[in-house]
mmCIF file of C-alpha atoms and ligand atoms in Angstrom:
data_model
loop_
_atom_site.group_PDB
_atom_site.id
_atom_site.type_symbol
_atom_site.label_atom_id
_atom_site.label_comp_id
_atom_site.label_asym_id
_atom_site.label_seq_id
_atom_site.Cartn_x
_atom_site.Cartn_y
_atom_site.Cartn_z
ATOM 1 C CA MET A 504 -17.855 10.662 -22.100
ATOM 2 C CA GLY A 505 -21.398 10.764 -20.804
ATOM 3 C CA ILE A 506 -21.057 8.157 -18.107
ATOM 4 C CA LYS A 507 -18.855 8.920 -15.185
ATOM 5 C CA MET A 508 -17.351 5.639 -14.137
ATOM 6 C CA ALA A 509 -17.442 4.648 -10.508
ATOM 7 C CA THR A 510 -14.605 4.034 -8.106
ATOM 8 C CA GLY A 511 -14.244 0.418 -7.001
ATOM 9 C CA LEU A 512 -13.828 -0.916 -3.484
ATOM 10 C CA VAL A 513 -12.724 -4.438 -2.651
ATOM 11 C CA TYR A 514 -13.747 -5.567 0.815
ATOM 12 C CA HIS A 515 -14.347 -9.015 2.236
ATOM 13 C CA GLU A 516 -15.162 -9.637 5.889
ATOM 14 C CA LEU A 517 -13.007 -12.793 5.897
ATOM 15 C CA CYS A 518 -9.927 -10.592 5.480
ATOM 16 C CA MET A 519 -10.838 -9.090 8.845
ATOM 17 C CA TRP A 520 -10.809 -12.581 10.377
ATOM 18 C CA HIS A 521 -7.092 -12.984 9.625
ATOM 19 C CA ASP A 522 -5.429 -13.643 12.993
ATOM 20 C CA ALA A 523 -2.179 -11.684 13.124
ATOM 21 C CA GLY A 524 -1.048 -13.367 16.351
ATOM 22 C CA ASN A 525 -0.864 -13.014 20.111
ATOM 23 C CA VAL A 526 1.526 -10.126 20.517
ATOM 24 C CA SER A 527 1.778 -6.708 22.072
ATOM 25 C CA SER A 528 1.889 -4.316 19.106
ATOM 26 C CA PHE A 529 4.359 -6.533 17.218
ATOM 27 C CA VAL A 530 6.495 -8.237 19.876
ATOM 28 C CA PRO A 531 5.670 -11.704 21.242
ATOM 29 C CA THR A 532 4.047 -11.798 24.663
ATOM 30 C CA GLY A 533 5.628 -13.576 27.613
ATOM 31 C CA LEU A 534 6.525 -13.137 31.251
ATOM 32 C CA GLN A 535 7.597 -9.549 30.628
ATOM 33 C CA VAL A 536 5.106 -8.546 27.938
ATOM 34 C CA GLN A 537 1.402 -8.545 28.747
ATOM 35 C CA PRO A 538 -0.736 -9.822 25.870
ATOM 36 C CA ASP A 539 -2.389 -6.990 23.984
ATOM 37 C CA ARG A 540 -3.784 -6.224 20.553
ATOM 38 C CA HIS A 541 -1.626 -6.806 17.517
ATOM 39 C CA ALA A 542 -0.928 -3.493 15.744
ATOM 40 C CA GLU A 543 -2.165 -5.068 12.509
ATOM 41 C CA GLU A 544 -5.628 -5.781 13.855
ATOM 42 C CA PRO A 545 -8.884 -5.920 11.928
ATOM 43 C CA GLU A 546 -10.543 -2.967 13.587
ATOM 44 C CA THR A 547 -8.437 -0.249 11.910
ATOM 45 C CA LYS A 548 -9.521 -1.524 8.510
ATOM 46 C CA ARG A 549 -13.087 -2.317 9.513
ATOM 47 C CA ARG A 550 -13.414 1.241 10.795
ATOM 48 C CA ILE A 551 -12.325 2.561 7.384
ATOM 49 C CA ARG A 552 -15.087 0.547 5.749
ATOM 50 C CA ASN A 553 -17.580 1.604 8.436
ATOM 51 C CA LEU A 554 -16.790 5.301 7.999
ATOM 52 C CA LEU A 555 -17.296 4.892 4.242
ATOM 53 C CA GLU A 556 -20.746 3.468 5.012
ATOM 54 C CA VAL A 557 -21.716 6.098 7.584
ATOM 55 C CA SER A 558 -20.555 8.908 5.272
ATOM 56 C CA GLY A 559 -22.826 7.618 2.503
ATOM 57 C CA LEU A 560 -19.910 7.081 0.138
ATOM 58 C CA LEU A 561 -19.960 3.273 0.304
ATOM 59 C CA GLY A 562 -23.293 3.130 -1.528
ATOM 60 C CA LYS A 563 -21.846 5.170 -4.384
ATOM 61 C CA LEU A 564 -18.842 2.915 -4.905
ATOM 62 C CA GLU A 565 -18.687 -0.153 -7.106
ATOM 63 C CA LEU A 566 -18.288 -2.971 -4.582
ATOM 64 C CA ILE A 567 -15.999 -5.710 -5.832
ATOM 65 C CA GLN A 568 -16.101 -9.239 -4.412
ATOM 66 C CA PRO A 569 -12.598 -10.712 -4.422
ATOM 67 C CA GLU A 570 -11.945 -14.301 -5.451
ATOM 68 C CA PRO A 571 -9.133 -16.163 -3.682
ATOM 69 C CA ALA A 572 -5.938 -15.943 -5.729
ATOM 70 C CA GLU A 573 -5.122 -19.183 -7.512
ATOM 71 C CA ILE A 574 -2.011 -21.076 -6.473
ATOM 72 C CA ALA A 575 -0.606 -20.673 -9.990
ATOM 73 C CA GLN A 576 -0.974 -16.889 -9.684
ATOM 74 C CA ILE A 577 0.791 -16.833 -6.297
ATOM 75 C CA ALA A 578 3.487 -19.131 -7.690
ATOM 76 C CA ARG A 579 4.586 -16.468 -10.182
ATOM 77 C CA VAL A 580 6.196 -14.673 -7.222
ATOM 78 C CA HIS A 581 6.603 -17.259 -4.442
ATOM 79 C CA PRO A 582 8.266 -20.673 -4.810
ATOM 80 C CA GLN A 583 5.947 -23.660 -4.345
ATOM 81 C CA SER A 584 7.906 -24.709 -1.227
ATOM 82 C CA TYR A 585 7.015 -21.393 0.428
ATOM 83 C CA ILE A 586 3.358 -21.670 -0.528
ATOM 84 C CA ASP A 587 3.273 -25.219 0.884
ATOM 85 C CA ARG A 588 4.897 -24.045 4.112
ATOM 86 C CA ILE A 589 2.212 -21.367 4.645
ATOM 87 C CA LYS A 590 -0.512 -23.865 3.769
ATOM 88 C CA GLU A 591 0.786 -26.507 6.199
ATOM 89 C CA LYS A 592 1.050 -24.029 9.071
ATOM 90 C CA SER A 593 -2.450 -22.815 8.323
ATOM 91 C CA ARG A 594 -3.851 -26.358 8.214
ATOM 92 C CA SER A 595 -2.262 -27.251 11.546
ATOM 93 C CA GLY A 596 -3.820 -24.468 13.584
ATOM 94 C CA GLY A 597 -1.643 -21.562 12.511
ATOM 95 C CA GLY A 598 1.395 -19.949 14.106
ATOM 96 C CA GLU A 599 4.477 -17.931 13.277
ATOM 97 C CA VAL A 600 5.443 -17.961 9.601
ATOM 98 C CA GLY A 601 8.109 -15.256 9.588
ATOM 99 C CA LEU A 602 9.570 -12.271 11.431
ATOM 100 C CA ASN A 603 6.715 -10.587 13.348
ATOM 101 C CA THR A 604 4.317 -12.491 11.132
ATOM 102 C CA PHE A 605 1.669 -14.972 12.174
ATOM 103 C CA ILE A 606 -1.129 -16.759 10.448
ATOM 104 C CA GLY A 607 -4.252 -18.209 12.047
ATOM 105 C CA ASN A 608 -6.085 -21.473 11.546
ATOM 106 C CA GLU A 609 -7.121 -21.601 7.854
ATOM 107 C CA GLY A 610 -5.262 -18.316 7.383
ATOM 108 C CA PHE A 611 -3.865 -19.578 4.078
ATOM 109 C CA ASP A 612 -7.276 -19.190 2.487
ATOM 110 C CA ILE A 613 -7.730 -15.715 3.964
ATOM 111 C CA ALA A 614 -4.337 -14.626 2.651
ATOM 112 C CA ARG A 615 -5.414 -15.887 -0.784
ATOM 113 C CA ILE A 616 -8.501 -13.649 -0.601
ATOM 114 C CA SER A 617 -6.300 -10.684 0.279
ATOM 115 C CA THR A 618 -4.105 -11.341 -2.763
ATOM 116 C CA GLY A 619 -7.218 -11.975 -4.836
ATOM 117 C CA GLY A 620 -8.472 -8.537 -3.807
ATOM 118 C CA ALA A 621 -5.379 -6.924 -5.291
ATOM 119 C CA ILE A 622 -5.920 -8.903 -8.488
ATOM 120 C CA SER A 623 -9.610 -7.936 -8.640
ATOM 121 C CA VAL A 624 -9.073 -4.219 -8.214
ATOM 122 C CA MET A 625 -6.345 -4.040 -10.867
ATOM 123 C CA ASP A 626 -8.385 -6.189 -13.253
ATOM 124 C CA ARG A 627 -11.500 -3.989 -12.911
ATOM 125 C CA VAL A 628 -9.462 -0.827 -13.465
ATOM 126 C CA LEU A 629 -7.773 -2.270 -16.556
ATOM 127 C CA ASP A 630 -10.909 -3.738 -18.125
ATOM 128 C CA GLY A 631 -12.551 -0.356 -17.655
ATOM 129 C CA ARG A 632 -15.407 -1.418 -15.399
ATOM 130 C CA VAL A 633 -14.238 1.099 -12.793
ATOM 131 C CA ARG A 634 -12.313 4.325 -13.184
ATOM 132 C CA ASN A 635 -10.009 3.599 -10.276
ATOM 133 C CA GLY A 636 -10.243 1.540 -7.124
ATOM 134 C CA TYR A 637 -9.036 0.478 -3.692
ATOM 135 C CA ALA A 638 -8.558 -2.997 -2.263
ATOM 136 C CA LEU A 639 -9.082 -2.762 1.510
ATOM 137 C CA VAL A 640 -7.522 -6.111 2.315
ATOM 138 C CA ARG A 641 -5.407 -7.854 4.957
ATOM 139 C CA PRO A 642 -2.976 -9.446 5.585
ATOM 140 C CA PRO A 643 -0.872 -6.800 3.824
ATOM 141 C CA GLY A 644 1.809 -7.659 1.267
ATOM 142 C CA HIS A 645 4.575 -5.138 0.597
ATOM 143 C CA HIS A 646 7.141 -6.675 2.985
ATOM 144 C CA ALA A 647 6.661 -10.265 1.763
ATOM 145 C CA ARG A 648 9.772 -11.633 0.067
ATOM 146 C CA PRO A 649 9.514 -14.489 -2.418
ATOM 147 C CA ASP A 650 10.523 -17.070 0.195
ATOM 148 C CA GLU A 651 10.023 -15.215 3.458
ATOM 149 C CA ALA A 652 6.994 -13.820 5.292
ATOM 150 C CA MET A 653 7.790 -10.692 7.276
ATOM 151 C CA GLY A 654 6.334 -7.484 8.639
ATOM 152 C CA PHE A 655 2.801 -8.925 8.973
ATOM 153 C CA CYS A 656 2.857 -9.771 5.239
ATOM 154 C CA VAL A 657 2.328 -13.303 3.916
ATOM 155 C CA PHE A 658 1.863 -13.092 0.156
ATOM 156 C CA ALA A 659 3.141 -10.212 -1.994
ATOM 157 C CA ASN A 660 -0.360 -9.046 -2.920
ATOM 158 C CA ALA A 661 0.443 -6.188 -5.306
ATOM 159 C CA PRO A 662 3.379 -7.877 -7.106
ATOM 160 C CA ILE A 663 1.380 -11.082 -7.636
ATOM 161 C CA ALA A 664 -1.493 -9.035 -9.047
ATOM 162 C CA ILE A 665 0.931 -7.111 -11.275
ATOM 163 C CA ARG A 666 2.326 -10.372 -12.693
ATOM 164 C CA GLU A 667 -1.253 -11.430 -13.484
ATOM 165 C CA MET A 668 -2.032 -8.097 -15.191
ATOM 166 C CA GLN A 669 1.167 -8.249 -17.252
ATOM 167 C CA LYS A 670 0.049 -11.620 -18.568
ATOM 168 C CA LYS A 671 -3.619 -10.801 -19.092
ATOM 169 C CA TYR A 672 -3.204 -7.350 -20.643
ATOM 170 C CA GLN A 673 0.337 -7.570 -22.069
ATOM 171 C CA LEU A 674 1.500 -4.529 -20.124
ATOM 172 C CA ASP A 675 5.148 -3.585 -20.249
ATOM 173 C CA ARG A 676 5.111 -0.582 -17.923
ATOM 174 C CA ILE A 677 3.462 -0.631 -14.488
ATOM 175 C CA ALA A 678 4.459 1.688 -11.644
ATOM 176 C CA ILE A 679 4.151 1.142 -7.904
ATOM 177 C CA VAL A 680 3.999 4.172 -5.635
ATOM 178 C CA ASP A 681 4.335 2.929 -2.042
ATOM 179 C CA TRP A 682 3.367 5.608 0.487
ATOM 180 C CA ASP A 683 3.245 3.273 3.461
ATOM 181 C CA ALA A 684 5.506 4.541 6.268
ATOM 182 C CA HIS A 685 7.667 1.421 5.982
ATOM 183 C CA HIS A 686 9.903 0.463 3.080
ATOM 184 C CA GLY A 687 8.262 -1.627 0.372
ATOM 185 C CA ASN A 688 11.156 -4.090 0.453
ATOM 186 C CA GLY A 689 9.232 -7.024 -1.002
ATOM 187 C CA SER A 690 8.116 -5.136 -4.109
ATOM 188 C CA GLU A 691 11.627 -3.718 -4.480
ATOM 189 C CA GLU A 692 13.216 -7.180 -4.355
ATOM 190 C CA ILE A 693 10.727 -8.820 -6.715
ATOM 191 C CA PHE A 694 11.118 -6.173 -9.427
ATOM 192 C CA TYR A 695 14.706 -5.089 -8.712
ATOM 193 C CA GLU A 696 16.077 -6.186 -12.084
ATOM 194 C CA ASP A 697 12.867 -5.639 -14.012
ATOM 195 C CA PRO A 698 12.367 -2.430 -16.036
ATOM 196 C CA ALA A 699 8.736 -3.415 -16.689
ATOM 197 C CA VAL A 700 7.831 -2.332 -13.159
ATOM 198 C CA LEU A 701 8.958 1.009 -11.750
ATOM 199 C CA THR A 702 8.979 0.819 -7.950
ATOM 200 C CA ILE A 703 8.950 4.024 -5.889
ATOM 201 C CA SER A 704 8.844 3.867 -2.098
ATOM 202 C CA LEU A 705 8.521 6.838 0.231
ATOM 203 C CA HIS A 706 9.154 5.745 3.788
ATOM 204 C CA GLN A 707 10.536 6.788 7.137
ATOM 205 C CA ASN A 708 14.290 6.354 7.005
ATOM 206 C CA ASN A 709 15.385 2.989 8.438
ATOM 207 C CA LEU A 710 12.091 2.197 10.155
ATOM 208 C CA PHE A 711 11.379 -1.302 8.839
ATOM 209 C CA PRO A 712 12.971 -3.481 7.714
ATOM 210 C CA ILE A 713 16.120 -2.166 9.450
ATOM 211 C CA GLY A 714 18.876 -1.537 6.912
ATOM 212 C CA SER A 715 16.441 -1.540 4.001
ATOM 213 C CA GLY A 716 15.218 1.260 1.743
ATOM 214 C CA ALA A 717 18.383 3.257 1.143
ATOM 215 C CA MET A 718 18.492 5.639 -1.784
ATOM 216 C CA SER A 719 21.527 3.794 -3.163
ATOM 217 C CA ALA A 720 19.261 0.802 -3.901
ATOM 218 C CA ASN A 721 18.303 2.023 -7.365
ATOM 219 C CA GLY A 722 17.673 -1.222 -9.248
ATOM 220 C CA ALA A 723 20.134 -3.504 -11.003
ATOM 221 C CA GLY A 724 20.808 -5.066 -14.385
ATOM 222 C CA ARG A 725 18.088 -4.143 -16.849
ATOM 223 C CA GLY A 726 16.164 -2.718 -13.916
ATOM 224 C CA GLU A 727 18.861 -0.225 -13.015
ATOM 225 C CA GLY A 728 17.275 3.146 -12.315
ATOM 226 C CA TYR A 729 13.793 1.667 -11.988
ATOM 227 C CA ASN A 730 13.739 1.423 -8.191
ATOM 228 C CA ILE A 731 13.535 4.726 -6.361
ATOM 229 C CA ASN A 732 13.687 5.022 -2.579
ATOM 230 C CA VAL A 733 12.926 8.270 -0.805
ATOM 231 C CA PRO A 734 13.906 7.641 2.837
ATOM 232 C CA LEU A 735 12.319 10.583 4.637
ATOM 233 C CA PRO A 736 13.552 11.708 8.065
ATOM 234 C CA PRO A 737 11.238 11.046 11.029
ATOM 235 C CA GLY A 738 8.992 14.065 11.517
ATOM 236 C CA SER A 739 8.306 14.525 7.814
ATOM 237 C CA GLY A 740 4.811 15.801 7.144
ATOM 238 C CA ARG A 741 2.689 17.413 4.450
ATOM 239 C CA GLY A 742 5.418 19.675 3.074
ATOM 240 C CA ALA A 743 7.987 16.888 2.686
ATOM 241 C CA TYR A 744 5.515 14.539 1.012
ATOM 242 C CA GLU A 745 4.176 17.174 -1.365
ATOM 243 C CA ALA A 746 7.711 18.160 -2.347
ATOM 244 C CA ALA A 747 8.700 14.507 -2.821
ATOM 245 C CA PHE A 748 5.675 14.023 -5.076
ATOM 246 C CA GLU A 749 6.242 17.218 -7.083
ATOM 247 C CA ARG A 750 9.985 16.746 -7.532
ATOM 248 C CA VAL A 751 10.447 12.965 -7.628
ATOM 249 C CA VAL A 752 7.325 10.802 -7.851
ATOM 250 C CA ILE A 753 5.327 12.706 -10.465
ATOM 251 C CA PRO A 754 8.308 13.514 -12.757
ATOM 252 C CA ALA A 755 9.365 9.847 -12.642
ATOM 253 C CA LEU A 756 5.845 8.720 -13.527
ATOM 254 C CA ARG A 757 5.529 11.251 -16.348
ATOM 255 C CA ALA A 758 8.819 10.107 -17.820
ATOM 256 C CA TYR A 759 8.105 6.389 -17.398
ATOM 257 C CA ARG A 760 4.499 6.645 -18.672
ATOM 258 C CA PRO A 761 3.087 3.583 -16.875
ATOM 259 C CA GLN A 762 -0.014 1.904 -18.279
ATOM 260 C CA LEU A 763 -1.244 1.418 -14.699
ATOM 261 C CA ILE A 764 -0.335 3.124 -11.425
ATOM 262 C CA VAL A 765 -0.502 0.872 -8.379
ATOM 263 C CA VAL A 766 -0.429 2.516 -4.966
ATOM 264 C CA CYS A 767 0.708 0.411 -2.015
ATOM 265 C CA SER A 768 -1.320 2.442 0.426
ATOM 266 C CA GLY A 769 -0.499 2.608 4.104
ATOM 267 C CA PHE A 770 -1.974 5.157 6.461
ATOM 268 C CA ASP A 771 0.822 4.640 8.976
ATOM 269 C CA ALA A 772 2.464 7.836 7.710
ATOM 270 C CA CYS A 773 -0.310 9.724 9.530
ATOM 271 C CA GLY A 774 0.513 11.851 12.550
ATOM 272 C CA LEU A 775 -1.256 9.650 15.097
ATOM 273 C CA ASP A 776 0.145 6.292 14.011
ATOM 274 C CA PRO A 777 1.723 4.238 16.814
ATOM 275 C CA LEU A 778 4.346 2.533 14.601
ATOM 276 C CA ALA A 779 5.897 5.456 12.724
ATOM 277 C CA ARG A 780 6.938 9.060 13.310
ATOM 278 C CA LEU A 781 5.580 10.861 10.264
ATOM 279 C CA MET A 782 2.889 13.545 10.274
ATOM 280 C CA LEU A 783 0.482 13.176 7.365
ATOM 281 C CA HIS A 784 -3.196 13.862 7.908
ATOM 282 C CA SER A 785 -6.313 13.186 5.908
ATOM 283 C CA SER A 786 -6.278 16.356 3.792
ATOM 284 C CA ALA A 787 -2.621 15.694 2.927
ATOM 285 C CA TYR A 788 -3.521 12.192 1.727
ATOM 286 C CA ALA A 789 -6.249 13.807 -0.393
ATOM 287 C CA THR A 790 -3.694 16.184 -1.942
ATOM 288 C CA LEU A 791 -1.271 13.363 -2.751
ATOM 289 C CA THR A 792 -4.112 11.368 -4.303
ATOM 290 C CA ARG A 793 -5.092 14.381 -6.416
ATOM 291 C CA GLN A 794 -1.503 14.804 -7.632
ATOM 292 C CA LEU A 795 -1.419 11.156 -8.684
ATOM 293 C CA MET A 796 -4.794 11.445 -10.418
ATOM 294 C CA HIS A 797 -3.722 14.451 -12.494
ATOM 295 C CA CYS A 798 -0.661 12.516 -13.590
ATOM 296 C CA ALA A 799 -2.656 9.325 -14.243
ATOM 297 C CA ASP A 800 -5.154 11.278 -16.361
ATOM 298 C CA ASP A 801 -2.269 12.378 -18.561
ATOM 299 C CA VAL A 802 -0.341 9.118 -18.818
ATOM 300 C CA CYS A 803 -2.729 6.180 -18.319
ATOM 301 C CA GLN A 804 -6.350 7.260 -18.678
ATOM 302 C CA GLY A 805 -6.624 7.780 -14.943
ATOM 303 C CA ARG A 806 -5.907 4.160 -14.108
ATOM 304 C CA ILE A 807 -4.998 3.958 -10.415
ATOM 305 C CA ALA A 808 -5.407 0.817 -8.333
ATOM 306 C CA MET A 809 -4.623 1.096 -4.634
ATOM 307 C CA VAL A 810 -3.861 -1.893 -2.436
ATOM 308 C CA HIS A 811 -4.000 -1.509 1.333
ATOM 309 C CA GLU A 812 -0.862 -2.099 3.380
ATOM 310 C CA GLY A 813 -0.361 -0.723 6.915
ATOM 311 C CA GLY A 814 -1.992 1.959 9.073
ATOM 312 C CA TYR A 815 -2.450 1.398 12.786
ATOM 313 C CA SER A 816 -4.220 4.425 14.198
ATOM 314 C CA ARG A 817 -7.743 3.230 14.929
ATOM 315 C CA ALA A 818 -8.731 6.878 15.298
ATOM 316 C CA LEU A 819 -7.205 8.544 12.254
ATOM 317 C CA ALA A 820 -6.781 5.817 9.608
ATOM 318 C CA PRO A 821 -10.524 5.819 8.827
ATOM 319 C CA TYR A 822 -10.460 9.529 7.961
ATOM 320 C CA CYS A 823 -7.361 9.095 5.796
ATOM 321 C CA GLY A 824 -9.162 6.279 3.998
ATOM 322 C CA LEU A 825 -12.282 8.368 3.514
ATOM 323 C CA ALA A 826 -10.225 11.297 2.173
ATOM 324 C CA VAL A 827 -8.534 9.053 -0.398
ATOM 325 C CA MET A 828 -11.829 7.466 -1.466
ATOM 326 C CA GLU A 829 -13.568 10.855 -1.716
ATOM 327 C CA THR A 830 -10.749 12.082 -3.931
ATOM 328 C CA LEU A 831 -10.627 8.971 -6.123
ATOM 329 C CA SER A 832 -14.407 9.081 -6.629
ATOM 330 C CA GLY A 833 -14.760 12.857 -6.837
ATOM 331 C CA ILE A 834 -17.584 12.649 -4.309
ATOM 332 C CA ARG A 835 -17.366 14.818 -1.202
ATOM 333 C CA THR A 836 -19.365 13.584 1.772
ATOM 334 C CA LYS A 837 -20.606 15.656 4.696
ATOM 335 C CA VAL A 838 -18.162 13.999 7.074
ATOM 336 C CA THR A 839 -15.307 16.221 8.197
ATOM 337 C CA ASP A 840 -12.195 14.826 9.851
ATOM 338 C CA PRO A 841 -12.215 16.003 13.484
ATOM 339 C CA PHE A 842 -8.438 15.371 13.730
ATOM 340 C CA ASP A 843 -7.323 17.232 10.598
ATOM 341 C CA GLU A 844 -6.950 20.687 12.090
ATOM 342 C CA TYR A 845 -5.081 19.269 15.088
ATOM 343 C CA VAL A 846 -2.551 17.122 13.166
ATOM 344 C CA SER A 847 -2.075 19.616 10.327
ATOM 345 C CA GLY A 848 -1.098 22.157 12.959
ATOM 346 C CA PHE A 849 1.824 20.103 14.303
ATOM 347 C CA GLY A 850 5.118 22.020 14.175
ATOM 348 C CA GLY A 851 7.299 21.237 11.186
ATOM 349 C CA GLN A 852 4.571 20.344 8.704
ATOM 350 C CA ASP A 853 6.211 22.611 6.105
ATOM 351 C CA LEU A 854 9.182 21.286 4.143
ATOM 352 C CA GLN A 855 12.289 21.459 6.344
ATOM 353 C CA PRO A 856 15.821 21.962 4.978
ATOM 354 C CA HIS A 857 17.090 18.539 6.103
ATOM 355 C CA GLN A 858 14.096 16.908 4.394
ATOM 356 C CA GLU A 859 14.661 18.918 1.223
ATOM 357 C CA THR A 860 18.264 17.679 1.079
ATOM 358 C CA ILE A 861 17.039 14.077 0.897
ATOM 359 C CA ILE A 862 14.352 14.888 -1.676
ATOM 360 C CA GLU A 863 16.827 16.749 -3.891
ATOM 361 C CA GLU A 864 19.196 13.811 -3.681
ATOM 362 C CA ALA A 865 16.373 11.523 -4.791
ATOM 363 C CA ARG A 866 15.571 13.902 -7.647
ATOM 364 C CA GLY A 867 19.185 13.478 -8.737
ATOM 365 C CA LEU A 868 18.497 9.762 -9.276
ATOM 366 C CA LEU A 869 15.989 10.598 -12.001
ATOM 367 C CA LYS A 870 18.676 12.191 -14.162
ATOM 368 C CA LYS A 871 20.203 8.783 -14.795
ATOM 369 C CA LYS A 872 17.079 7.288 -16.345
ATOM 370 C CA PHE A 873 14.421 9.894 -16.778
ATOM 371 C CA ALA A 874 16.036 13.252 -17.545
HETATM 372 ZN ZN1 ZN B 621 3.703 0.189 7.153
#
């Protein structure tokens, strides 16, 4: 191979114009809650893109313009009545469409671009125009249920894109690794009885949605064994994540041999995030990315497509994003993360016994399907 293929980046400014609603963090404002920024605001994501530019990496990436997802593509996951409901709300000025979830005026079309971004990045990876890629889109998607918007998510971006890829490329094994701090409940539900999609979610135990993401939820019917939850205790950091990857995520992927690895990527597992209590840092995200790449090189010609989910630290999310993009592209920039030494030094970054208990229990799940 003489030509080293580039890493793709999907970005569209209209995604940043998505209006997540007038709330304080994620609760509605009122007489007792002063209006403030929504946690899922554009600036966190825009700052990721801006740091890529300032670092010089942006110019070395293959920039991918997303097309809005077609209604027929969205309808493979969401019923038409749900799509119509989102469209009507969007056409009448916007408003609340689900738990903690708002959409602005014309937000329907922005949400379609976000979903289209997930489709574009997977398509480019599979047709070989890029080696791997990242869709930096919003609104996010991993909480969206077929007929219910929730957790800032409107359309199930990654699952819709996966359905499109299955059809276009006749794939029968795709894996989702969801490292967002919250449980990927939407992806879990959509593929719960489907062995053609292995869903793995690492998340803070019982963070959001409440009561969701237990290890006992392991898939059903023909999909039994093909949904793996690793509910990590609050305070989990680099050691817990690396152990979970080495003992659960990577062995599951190697046994399943997906034709494409999709990462639902949230940077809210970082140590400065306001919405979660985990302790990752940019160099830890780089390590996890490297582990996935080694595995992907062995099982699916390196095909990794990442789709952005959460991540609410305006300060640290950009450096986590840069670390992932540097690793995916194999290009180191001169930018160093000024927070990395600080967060990586937090107490308890090494694997703790109570975390190991959970990870070992999750490893036990693999024996049923993948031993
Ligand atoms: Zn999240």
